[in-house]
mmCIF file of C-alpha atoms in Angstrom:
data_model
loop_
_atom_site.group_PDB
_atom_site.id
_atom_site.type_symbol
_atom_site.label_atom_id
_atom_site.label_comp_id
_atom_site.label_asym_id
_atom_site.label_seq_id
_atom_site.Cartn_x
_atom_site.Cartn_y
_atom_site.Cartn_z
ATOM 1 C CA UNK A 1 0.000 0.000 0.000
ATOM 2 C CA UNK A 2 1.254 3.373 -0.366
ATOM 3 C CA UNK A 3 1.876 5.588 2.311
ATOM 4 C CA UNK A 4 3.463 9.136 3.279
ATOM 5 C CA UNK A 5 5.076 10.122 6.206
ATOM 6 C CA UNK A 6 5.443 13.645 7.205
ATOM 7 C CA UNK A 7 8.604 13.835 9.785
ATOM 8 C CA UNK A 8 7.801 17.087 11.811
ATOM 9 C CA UNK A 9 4.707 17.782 12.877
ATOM 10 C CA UNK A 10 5.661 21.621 13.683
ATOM 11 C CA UNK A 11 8.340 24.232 12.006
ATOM 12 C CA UNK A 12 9.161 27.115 13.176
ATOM 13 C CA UNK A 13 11.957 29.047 10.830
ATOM 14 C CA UNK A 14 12.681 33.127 10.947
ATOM 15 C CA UNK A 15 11.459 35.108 8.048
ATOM 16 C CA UNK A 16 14.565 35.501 5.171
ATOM 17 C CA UNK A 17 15.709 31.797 6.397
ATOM 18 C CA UNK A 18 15.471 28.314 4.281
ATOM 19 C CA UNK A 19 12.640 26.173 4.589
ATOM 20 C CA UNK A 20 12.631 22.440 5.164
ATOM 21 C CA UNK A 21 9.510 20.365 5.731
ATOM 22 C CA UNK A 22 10.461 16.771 5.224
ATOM 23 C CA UNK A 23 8.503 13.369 4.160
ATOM 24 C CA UNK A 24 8.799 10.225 3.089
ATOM 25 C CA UNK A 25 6.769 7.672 0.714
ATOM 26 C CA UNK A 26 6.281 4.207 0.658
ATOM 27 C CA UNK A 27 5.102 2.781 -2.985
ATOM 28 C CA UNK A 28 5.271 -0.058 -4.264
ATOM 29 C CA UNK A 29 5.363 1.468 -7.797
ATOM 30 C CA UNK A 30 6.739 4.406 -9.605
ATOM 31 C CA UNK A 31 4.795 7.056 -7.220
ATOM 32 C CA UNK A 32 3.149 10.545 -8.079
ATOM 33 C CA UNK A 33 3.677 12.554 -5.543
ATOM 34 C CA UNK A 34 2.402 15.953 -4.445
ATOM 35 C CA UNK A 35 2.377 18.682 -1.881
ATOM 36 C CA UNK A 36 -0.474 20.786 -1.160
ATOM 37 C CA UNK A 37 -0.658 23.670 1.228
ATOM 38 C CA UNK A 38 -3.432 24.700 3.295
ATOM 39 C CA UNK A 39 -3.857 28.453 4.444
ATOM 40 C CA UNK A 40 -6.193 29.553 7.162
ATOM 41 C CA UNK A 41 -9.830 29.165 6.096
ATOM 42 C CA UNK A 42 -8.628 28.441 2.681
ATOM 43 C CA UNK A 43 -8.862 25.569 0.701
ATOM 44 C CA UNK A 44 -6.076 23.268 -0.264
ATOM 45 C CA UNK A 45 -4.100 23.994 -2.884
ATOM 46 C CA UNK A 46 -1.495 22.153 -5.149
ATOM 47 C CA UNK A 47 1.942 23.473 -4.890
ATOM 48 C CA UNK A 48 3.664 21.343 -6.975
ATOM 49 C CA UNK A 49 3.791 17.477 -8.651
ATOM 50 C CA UNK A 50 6.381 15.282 -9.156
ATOM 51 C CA UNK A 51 4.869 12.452 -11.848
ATOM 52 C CA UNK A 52 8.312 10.446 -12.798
ATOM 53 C CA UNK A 53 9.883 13.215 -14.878
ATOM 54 C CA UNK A 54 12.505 15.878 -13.848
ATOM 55 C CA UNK A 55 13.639 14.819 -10.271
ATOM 56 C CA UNK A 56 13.895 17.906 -9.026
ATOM 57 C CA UNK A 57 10.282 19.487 -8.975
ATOM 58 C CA UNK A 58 9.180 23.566 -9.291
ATOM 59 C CA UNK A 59 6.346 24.809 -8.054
ATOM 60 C CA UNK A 60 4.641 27.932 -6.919
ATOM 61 C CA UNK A 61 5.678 30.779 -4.550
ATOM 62 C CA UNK A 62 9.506 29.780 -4.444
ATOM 63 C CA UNK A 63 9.034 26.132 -3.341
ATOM 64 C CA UNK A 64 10.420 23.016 -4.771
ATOM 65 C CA UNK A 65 10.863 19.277 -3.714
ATOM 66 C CA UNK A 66 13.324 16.796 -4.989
ATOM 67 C CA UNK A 67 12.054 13.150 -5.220
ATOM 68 C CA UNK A 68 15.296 10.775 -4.645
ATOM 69 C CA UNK A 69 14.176 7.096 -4.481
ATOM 70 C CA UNK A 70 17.154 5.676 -2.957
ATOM 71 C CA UNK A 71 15.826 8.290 0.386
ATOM 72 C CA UNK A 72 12.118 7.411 -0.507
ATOM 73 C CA UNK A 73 12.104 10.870 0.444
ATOM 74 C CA UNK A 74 9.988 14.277 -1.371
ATOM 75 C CA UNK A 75 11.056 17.084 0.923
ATOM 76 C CA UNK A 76 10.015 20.076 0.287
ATOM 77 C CA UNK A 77 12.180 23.374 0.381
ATOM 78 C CA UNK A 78 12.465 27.172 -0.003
ATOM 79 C CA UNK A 79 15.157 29.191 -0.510
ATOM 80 C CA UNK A 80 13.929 32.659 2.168
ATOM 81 C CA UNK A 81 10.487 32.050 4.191
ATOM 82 C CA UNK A 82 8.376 34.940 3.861
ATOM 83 C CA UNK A 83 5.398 35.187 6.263
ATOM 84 C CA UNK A 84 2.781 34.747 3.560
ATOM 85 C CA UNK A 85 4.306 31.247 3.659
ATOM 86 C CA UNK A 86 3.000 30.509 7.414
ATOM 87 C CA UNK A 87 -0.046 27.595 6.716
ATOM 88 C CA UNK A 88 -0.126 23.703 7.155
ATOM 89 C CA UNK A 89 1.530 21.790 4.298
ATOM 90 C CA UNK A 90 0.559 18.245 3.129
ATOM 91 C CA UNK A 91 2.804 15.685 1.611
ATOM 92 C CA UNK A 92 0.779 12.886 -0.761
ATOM 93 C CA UNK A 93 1.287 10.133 -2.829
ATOM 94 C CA UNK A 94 -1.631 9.192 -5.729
ATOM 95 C CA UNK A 95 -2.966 5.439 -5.276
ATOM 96 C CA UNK A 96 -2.333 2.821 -7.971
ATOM 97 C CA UNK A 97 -5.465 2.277 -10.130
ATOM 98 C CA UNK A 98 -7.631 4.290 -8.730
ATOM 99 C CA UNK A 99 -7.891 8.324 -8.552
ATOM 100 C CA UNK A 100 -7.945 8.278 -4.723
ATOM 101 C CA UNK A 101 -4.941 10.649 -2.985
ATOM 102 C CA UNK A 102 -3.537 9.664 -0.212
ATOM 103 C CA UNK A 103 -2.802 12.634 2.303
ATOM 104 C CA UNK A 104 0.194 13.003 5.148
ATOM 105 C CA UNK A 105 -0.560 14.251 8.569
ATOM 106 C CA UNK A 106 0.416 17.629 7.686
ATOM 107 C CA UNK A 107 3.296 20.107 9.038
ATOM 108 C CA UNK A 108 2.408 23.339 10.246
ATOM 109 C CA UNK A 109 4.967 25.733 9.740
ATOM 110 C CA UNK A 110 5.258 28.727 11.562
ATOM 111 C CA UNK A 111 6.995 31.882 10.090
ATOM 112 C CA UNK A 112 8.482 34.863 12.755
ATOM 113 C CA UNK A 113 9.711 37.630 11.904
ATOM 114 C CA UNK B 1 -12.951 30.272 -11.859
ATOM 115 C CA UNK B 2 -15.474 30.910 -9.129
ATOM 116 C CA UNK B 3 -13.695 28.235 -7.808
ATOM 117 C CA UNK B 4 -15.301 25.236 -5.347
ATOM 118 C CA UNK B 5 -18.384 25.830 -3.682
ATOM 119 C CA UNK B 6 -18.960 24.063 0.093
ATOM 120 C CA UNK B 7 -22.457 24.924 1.895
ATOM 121 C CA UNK B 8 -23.096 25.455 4.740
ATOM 122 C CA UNK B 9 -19.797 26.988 5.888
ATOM 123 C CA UNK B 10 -20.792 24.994 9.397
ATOM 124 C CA UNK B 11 -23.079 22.740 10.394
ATOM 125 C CA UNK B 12 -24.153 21.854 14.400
ATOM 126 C CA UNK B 13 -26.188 18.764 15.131
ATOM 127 C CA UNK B 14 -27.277 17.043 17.763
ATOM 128 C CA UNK B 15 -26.304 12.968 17.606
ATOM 129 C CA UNK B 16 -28.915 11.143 15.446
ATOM 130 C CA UNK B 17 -30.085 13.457 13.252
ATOM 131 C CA UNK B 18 -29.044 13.721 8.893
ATOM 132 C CA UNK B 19 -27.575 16.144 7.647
ATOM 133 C CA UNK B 20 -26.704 17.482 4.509
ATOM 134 C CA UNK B 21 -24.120 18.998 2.596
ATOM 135 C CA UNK B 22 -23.491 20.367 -0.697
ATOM 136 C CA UNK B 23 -21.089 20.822 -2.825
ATOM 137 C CA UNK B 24 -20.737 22.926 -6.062
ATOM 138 C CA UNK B 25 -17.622 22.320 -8.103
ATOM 139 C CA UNK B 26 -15.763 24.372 -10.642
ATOM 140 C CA UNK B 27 -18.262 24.325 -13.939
ATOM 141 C CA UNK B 28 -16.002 22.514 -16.428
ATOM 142 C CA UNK B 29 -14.764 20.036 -14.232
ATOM 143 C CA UNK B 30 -16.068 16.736 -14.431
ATOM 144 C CA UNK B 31 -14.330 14.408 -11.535
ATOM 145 C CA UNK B 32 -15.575 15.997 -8.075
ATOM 146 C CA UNK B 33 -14.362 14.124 -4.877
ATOM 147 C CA UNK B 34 -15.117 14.352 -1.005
ATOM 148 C CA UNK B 35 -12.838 13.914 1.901
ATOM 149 C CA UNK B 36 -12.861 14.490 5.428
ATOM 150 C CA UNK B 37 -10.191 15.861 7.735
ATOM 151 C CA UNK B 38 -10.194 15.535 11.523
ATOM 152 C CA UNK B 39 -8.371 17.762 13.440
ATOM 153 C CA UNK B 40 -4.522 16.677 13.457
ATOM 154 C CA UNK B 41 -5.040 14.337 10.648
ATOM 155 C CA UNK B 42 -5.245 14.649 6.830
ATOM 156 C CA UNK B 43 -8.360 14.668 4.581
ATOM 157 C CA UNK B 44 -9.034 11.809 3.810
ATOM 158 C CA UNK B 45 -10.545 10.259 0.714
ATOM 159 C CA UNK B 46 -14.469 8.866 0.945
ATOM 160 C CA UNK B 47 -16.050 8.548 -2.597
ATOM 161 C CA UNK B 48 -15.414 10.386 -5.775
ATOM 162 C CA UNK B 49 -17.376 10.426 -9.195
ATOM 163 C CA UNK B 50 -16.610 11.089 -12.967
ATOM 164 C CA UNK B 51 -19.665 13.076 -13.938
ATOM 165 C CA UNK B 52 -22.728 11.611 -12.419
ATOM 166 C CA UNK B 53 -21.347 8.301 -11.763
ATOM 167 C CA UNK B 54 -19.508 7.176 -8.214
ATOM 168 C CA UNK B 55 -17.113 5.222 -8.835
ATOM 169 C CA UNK B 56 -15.149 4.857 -5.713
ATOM 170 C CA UNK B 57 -16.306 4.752 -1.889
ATOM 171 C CA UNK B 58 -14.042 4.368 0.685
ATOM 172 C CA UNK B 59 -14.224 1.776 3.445
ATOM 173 C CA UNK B 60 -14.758 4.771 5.815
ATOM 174 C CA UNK B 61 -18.140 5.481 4.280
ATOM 175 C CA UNK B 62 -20.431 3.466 6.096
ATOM 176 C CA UNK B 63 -24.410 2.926 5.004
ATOM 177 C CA UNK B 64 -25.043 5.659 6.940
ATOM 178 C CA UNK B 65 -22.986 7.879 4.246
ATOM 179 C CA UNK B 66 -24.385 8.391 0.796
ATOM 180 C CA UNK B 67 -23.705 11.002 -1.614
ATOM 181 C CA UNK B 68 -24.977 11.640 -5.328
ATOM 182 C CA UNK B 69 -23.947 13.623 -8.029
ATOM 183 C CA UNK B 70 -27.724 13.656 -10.287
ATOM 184 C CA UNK B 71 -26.817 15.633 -13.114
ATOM 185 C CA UNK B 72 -23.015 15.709 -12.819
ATOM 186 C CA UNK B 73 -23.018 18.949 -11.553
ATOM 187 C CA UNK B 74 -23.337 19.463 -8.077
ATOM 188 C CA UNK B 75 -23.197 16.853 -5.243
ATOM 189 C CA UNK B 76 -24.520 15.880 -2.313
ATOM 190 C CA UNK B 77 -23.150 14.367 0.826
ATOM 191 C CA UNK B 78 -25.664 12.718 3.408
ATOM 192 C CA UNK B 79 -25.205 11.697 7.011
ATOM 193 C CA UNK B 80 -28.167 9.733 8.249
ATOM 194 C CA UNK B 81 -28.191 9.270 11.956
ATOM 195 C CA UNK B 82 -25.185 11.259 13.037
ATOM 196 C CA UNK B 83 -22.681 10.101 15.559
ATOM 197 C CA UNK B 84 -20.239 12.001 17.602
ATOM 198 C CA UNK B 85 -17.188 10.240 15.439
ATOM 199 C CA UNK B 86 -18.550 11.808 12.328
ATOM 200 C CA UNK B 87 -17.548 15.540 13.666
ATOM 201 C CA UNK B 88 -14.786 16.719 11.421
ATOM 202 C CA UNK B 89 -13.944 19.005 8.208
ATOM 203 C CA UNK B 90 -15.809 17.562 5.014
ATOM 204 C CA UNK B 91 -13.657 18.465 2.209
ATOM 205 C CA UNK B 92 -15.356 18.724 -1.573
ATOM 206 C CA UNK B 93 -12.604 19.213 -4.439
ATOM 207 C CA UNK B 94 -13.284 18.674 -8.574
ATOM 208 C CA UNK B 95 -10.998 18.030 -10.965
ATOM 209 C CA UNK B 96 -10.536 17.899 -14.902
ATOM 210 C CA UNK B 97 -10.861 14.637 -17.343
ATOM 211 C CA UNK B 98 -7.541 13.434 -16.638
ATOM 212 C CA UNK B 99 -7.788 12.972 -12.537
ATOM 213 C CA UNK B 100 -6.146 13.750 -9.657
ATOM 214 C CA UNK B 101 -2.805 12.246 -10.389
ATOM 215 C CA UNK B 102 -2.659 14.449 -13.222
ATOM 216 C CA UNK B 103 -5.438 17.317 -12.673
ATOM 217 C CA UNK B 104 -4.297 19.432 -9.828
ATOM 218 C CA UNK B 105 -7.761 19.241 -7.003
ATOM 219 C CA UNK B 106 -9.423 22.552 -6.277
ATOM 220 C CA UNK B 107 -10.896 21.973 -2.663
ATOM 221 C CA UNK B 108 -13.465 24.224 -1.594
ATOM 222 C CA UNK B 109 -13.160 26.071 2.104
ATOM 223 C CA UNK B 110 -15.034 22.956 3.750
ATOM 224 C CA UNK B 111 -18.200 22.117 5.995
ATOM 225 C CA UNK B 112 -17.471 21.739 9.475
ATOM 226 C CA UNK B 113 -19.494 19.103 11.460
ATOM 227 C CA UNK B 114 -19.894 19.105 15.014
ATOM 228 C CA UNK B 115 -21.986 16.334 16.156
ATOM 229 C CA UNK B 116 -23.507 17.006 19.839
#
């Protein structure tokens, strides 16, 4: 079955410093993976996709994740944390045969300034 | 984009009774899905359908869960005989054609359900 496991369950980084919120898959297969972002009485939304091409993944408002199998890891980073960035993030991994997606425990990260 | 549609915002009940919720997606989409997120945890998948046909349910949906999508627009999500377990975020998203490994999901704000 695939699973994803989000690491920290809080971080807390300084405004202008580097983001890290980690996770890690477990797949059976070639996975899709995915983080979305969740801002206060917002709804999700995608912030990038990593679906077996370029390893190292771009996605919106600075971030980007870098799939590396032999880690089973997709952590997810940002160069300077800006405190528009402060909201819970979700690492997940799409199901095989079936369009279900399969959702982390979320990290909130916290942004000071 | 008017983007995904979730009413009512919030939703109090005492244990026993239905409730309903509804969900209107983005117009040209034609895959909507529901989750539900307790808090700490999350959302997690329930049912989804491909225009007015379900084609997934989740284990977690029980009988007394049932939703519908009549004319492939908007969709309904039923609770019959609420329980205290079933408080928690209900998440609607939609999608297009090619799903959500490939589709990015547009989730609506939610309907929070506390359960008395």
């Amino acid at each position: 079955a695939q699973s994803v496991t989000q690491l920290d369950s809080h971080v807390s980084v300084s405004e202008g410093t580097p983001v890290l919120l980690r996770c890690n898959y477990s797949s059976s297969y070639s996975p899709s993976l995915f983080w979305y972002v969740q801002h206060p009485n917002k709804g999700l939304q995608l912030l990038l996709k990593y679906t077996s091409a370029a390893t190292l993944v771009k996605g919106i408002n600075g971030f980007e994740a870098e799939f590396k199998k032999s880690e089973t890891s997709f952590h997810l980073t940002k160069p300077s944390a800006h405190m528009s960035d402060a909201a819970e993030y979700f690492c997940v991994v799409s199901a095989l045969n079936t369009d279900k997606l399969i959702f982390g425990t979320g990290t909130r990260l916290q942004v000071f300034p | 984009d008017t983007g995904v549609s979730q009413n009512p915002r919030h939703k109090i009940t005492k244990r026993g009774q239905n409730v309903t919720f509804r969900c209107d997606p983005i117009s040209e989409h034609n895959r909507l899905y529901w989750y539900r997120q307790t808090l700490g945890q999350g959302p997690e998948f329930l049912t989804y359908f491909q225009n007015e046909a379900q084609l997934e349910k989740s284990r977690l949906l029980s009988d007394r869960f049932s939703a519908e999508r009549p004319k492939g627009s908007f969709s309904t999500l039923e609770i019959q005989r609420t329980e205290q377990g079933d408080s928690a975020m209900y998440l609607c998203a939609s999608s297009s054609g090619q799903g959500a490994r490939n589709s990015p999901l547009h989730f609506g704000n939610g309907t929070r359900l506390t359960v008395t």
